[in-house]
Amino acid sequence: MRSVLYPGSFDPVTAGHMDIIRRASMAFDRVVVGILHNPQKPSGAVPLDKRLALLRMAAKELTNVEVTAFSGLLVEAAGAANVDAVLRGIRSTLDTEDELMMARLNRQIGQVETVFMAASPEVSHISATYVRQIARLHGDIRGLVPETVREEIIRLLTQPQ
Ligand code: PNS
């Protein structure tokens, strides 16, 4: 297996995402990080263009990683990205049921395989939802997000909309 699409909301990118992206860049020839968004839905806490910019900055040293945004179904994004499989990270058993259901559905509706990577224990407690909460309430997100984009994430999540 040579290429994977690592999809997600990345709202915002976390140290947990970067753990998977970094390890995937060593395990696969090509890694497409795909921000999946629904143009009909509210844009998320961090606007899509900023989410793209944060991810590109965080992954800029990883030469076989590209960052793109897709709308619509994940199976369509996998086709458009021309990858061999979808990659998802698993943090704990809480993720497992949902991820298995998604993987089986995507195989059924789009003949797309999903491979799983176990999150490193040091980051398996991190979620973008809690990062958003902590940052908005002026808590310390050091270590929870990539250091190169930490200040920009704080700015984006605390500035008045
Ligand atoms: O970062 P997240 O929120 O865990 O990412 C979830 C995501 C974006 C991968 C998932 O919601 C998704 O695949 N959305 C695209 C729409 C789709 O294909 N839905 C059917 C999944 S079986």
Short mmCIF file of N, CA, C and O and ligand atoms in Angstrom, two decimals, residues 7-10 17 36-37 72-75 88 99 101-103 105-106 109, ligand 1:
data_model
loop_
_atom_site.label_atom_id
_atom_site.label_comp_id
_atom_site.label_asym_id
_atom_site.label_seq_id
_atom_site.Cartn_x
_atom_site.Cartn_y
_atom_site.Cartn_z
N PRO A 7 -8.26 11.69 6.39
CA PRO A 7 -9.31 12.71 6.40
C PRO A 7 -9.67 13.17 7.81
O PRO A 7 -9.45 12.44 8.79
N GLY A 8 -10.24 14.35 7.90
CA GLY A 8 -10.72 14.82 9.20
C GLY A 8 -11.24 16.23 9.09
O GLY A 8 -11.25 16.82 8.01
N SER A 9 -11.67 16.74 10.24
CA SER A 9 -12.14 18.13 10.29
C SER A 9 -10.96 19.07 10.58
O SER A 9 -10.96 20.23 10.13
N PHE A 10 -10.00 18.61 11.37
CA PHE A 10 -8.80 19.40 11.69
C PHE A 10 -9.18 20.82 12.14
O PHE A 10 -8.68 21.80 11.60
N HIS A 17 -3.16 14.69 15.68
CA HIS A 17 -3.16 14.57 14.22
C HIS A 17 -1.72 14.48 13.70
O HIS A 17 -1.42 13.67 12.82
N LEU A 36 -12.16 17.49 5.26
CA LEU A 36 -13.49 17.21 4.73
C LEU A 36 -14.45 18.26 5.25
O LEU A 36 -14.57 18.44 6.46
N HIS A 37 -15.12 18.95 4.36
CA HIS A 37 -16.05 19.97 4.84
C HIS A 37 -17.33 19.89 4.02
O HIS A 37 -17.35 19.40 2.89
N GLY A 72 -18.07 16.90 0.32
CA GLY A 72 -18.80 15.70 -0.09
C GLY A 72 -18.35 14.47 0.65
O GLY A 72 -17.83 14.54 1.77
N LEU A 73 -18.57 13.34 0.00
CA LEU A 73 -18.31 12.05 0.65
C LEU A 73 -16.82 11.73 0.70
O LEU A 73 -16.07 12.04 -0.24
N LEU A 74 -16.46 11.04 1.77
CA LEU A 74 -15.07 10.60 1.92
C LEU A 74 -14.65 9.67 0.77
O LEU A 74 -13.53 9.77 0.26
N VAL A 75 -15.56 8.80 0.34
CA VAL A 75 -15.18 7.86 -0.73
C VAL A 75 -14.90 8.61 -2.04
O VAL A 75 -14.04 8.22 -2.83
N ARG A 88 -7.12 6.17 9.24
CA ARG A 88 -7.71 6.82 10.42
C ARG A 88 -6.90 6.44 11.64
O ARG A 88 -6.39 5.32 11.75
N GLU A 99 -15.47 4.14 14.16
CA GLU A 99 -14.51 4.00 13.06
C GLU A 99 -14.76 2.71 12.26
O GLU A 99 -14.65 2.71 11.04
N MET A 101 -17.64 1.25 11.94
CA MET A 101 -18.86 1.46 11.17
C MET A 101 -18.56 2.28 9.91
O MET A 101 -18.97 1.92 8.80
N MET A 102 -17.79 3.35 10.07
CA MET A 102 -17.44 4.20 8.92
C MET A 102 -16.63 3.41 7.89
O MET A 102 -16.87 3.51 6.68
N ALA A 103 -15.67 2.63 8.38
CA ALA A 103 -14.81 1.87 7.46
C ALA A 103 -15.65 0.87 6.65
O ALA A 103 -15.46 0.72 5.44
N LEU A 105 -18.92 1.02 6.06
CA LEU A 105 -19.80 1.76 5.14
C LEU A 105 -19.04 2.23 3.91
O LEU A 105 -19.51 2.11 2.78
N ASN A 106 -17.84 2.77 4.13
CA ASN A 106 -17.06 3.28 2.99
C ASN A 106 -16.63 2.16 2.06
O ASN A 106 -16.52 2.35 0.85
N ILE A 109 -20.07 1.35 0.18
CA ILE A 109 -20.60 2.32 -0.80
C ILE A 109 -19.57 2.75 -1.83
O ILE A 109 -19.94 3.23 -2.90
O1 PNS B 1 -12.05 14.79 12.36
P1 PNS B 1 -13.29 13.95 12.32
O2 PNS B 1 -14.47 14.79 12.74
O3 PNS B 1 -13.14 12.70 13.11
O4 PNS B 1 -13.56 13.54 10.78
C1 PNS B 1 -14.72 12.86 10.39
C2 PNS B 1 -14.81 12.78 8.86
C3 PNS B 1 -14.69 14.18 8.26
C4 PNS B 1 -13.68 11.91 8.35
C5 PNS B 1 -16.19 12.13 8.50
O5 PNS B 1 -17.21 12.86 9.09
C6 PNS B 1 -16.42 12.03 7.00
O6 PNS B 1 -15.93 11.13 6.36
N1 PNS B 1 -17.16 13.00 6.42
C7 PNS B 1 -17.44 13.07 4.99
C8 PNS B 1 -18.88 12.65 4.67
C9 PNS B 1 -18.98 11.14 4.53
O7 PNS B 1 -18.36 10.53 3.68
N2 PNS B 1 -19.81 10.55 5.40
C10 PNS B 1 -20.05 9.13 5.43
C11 PNS B 1 -19.03 8.41 6.30
S1 PNS B 1 -19.38 6.69 6.38
#
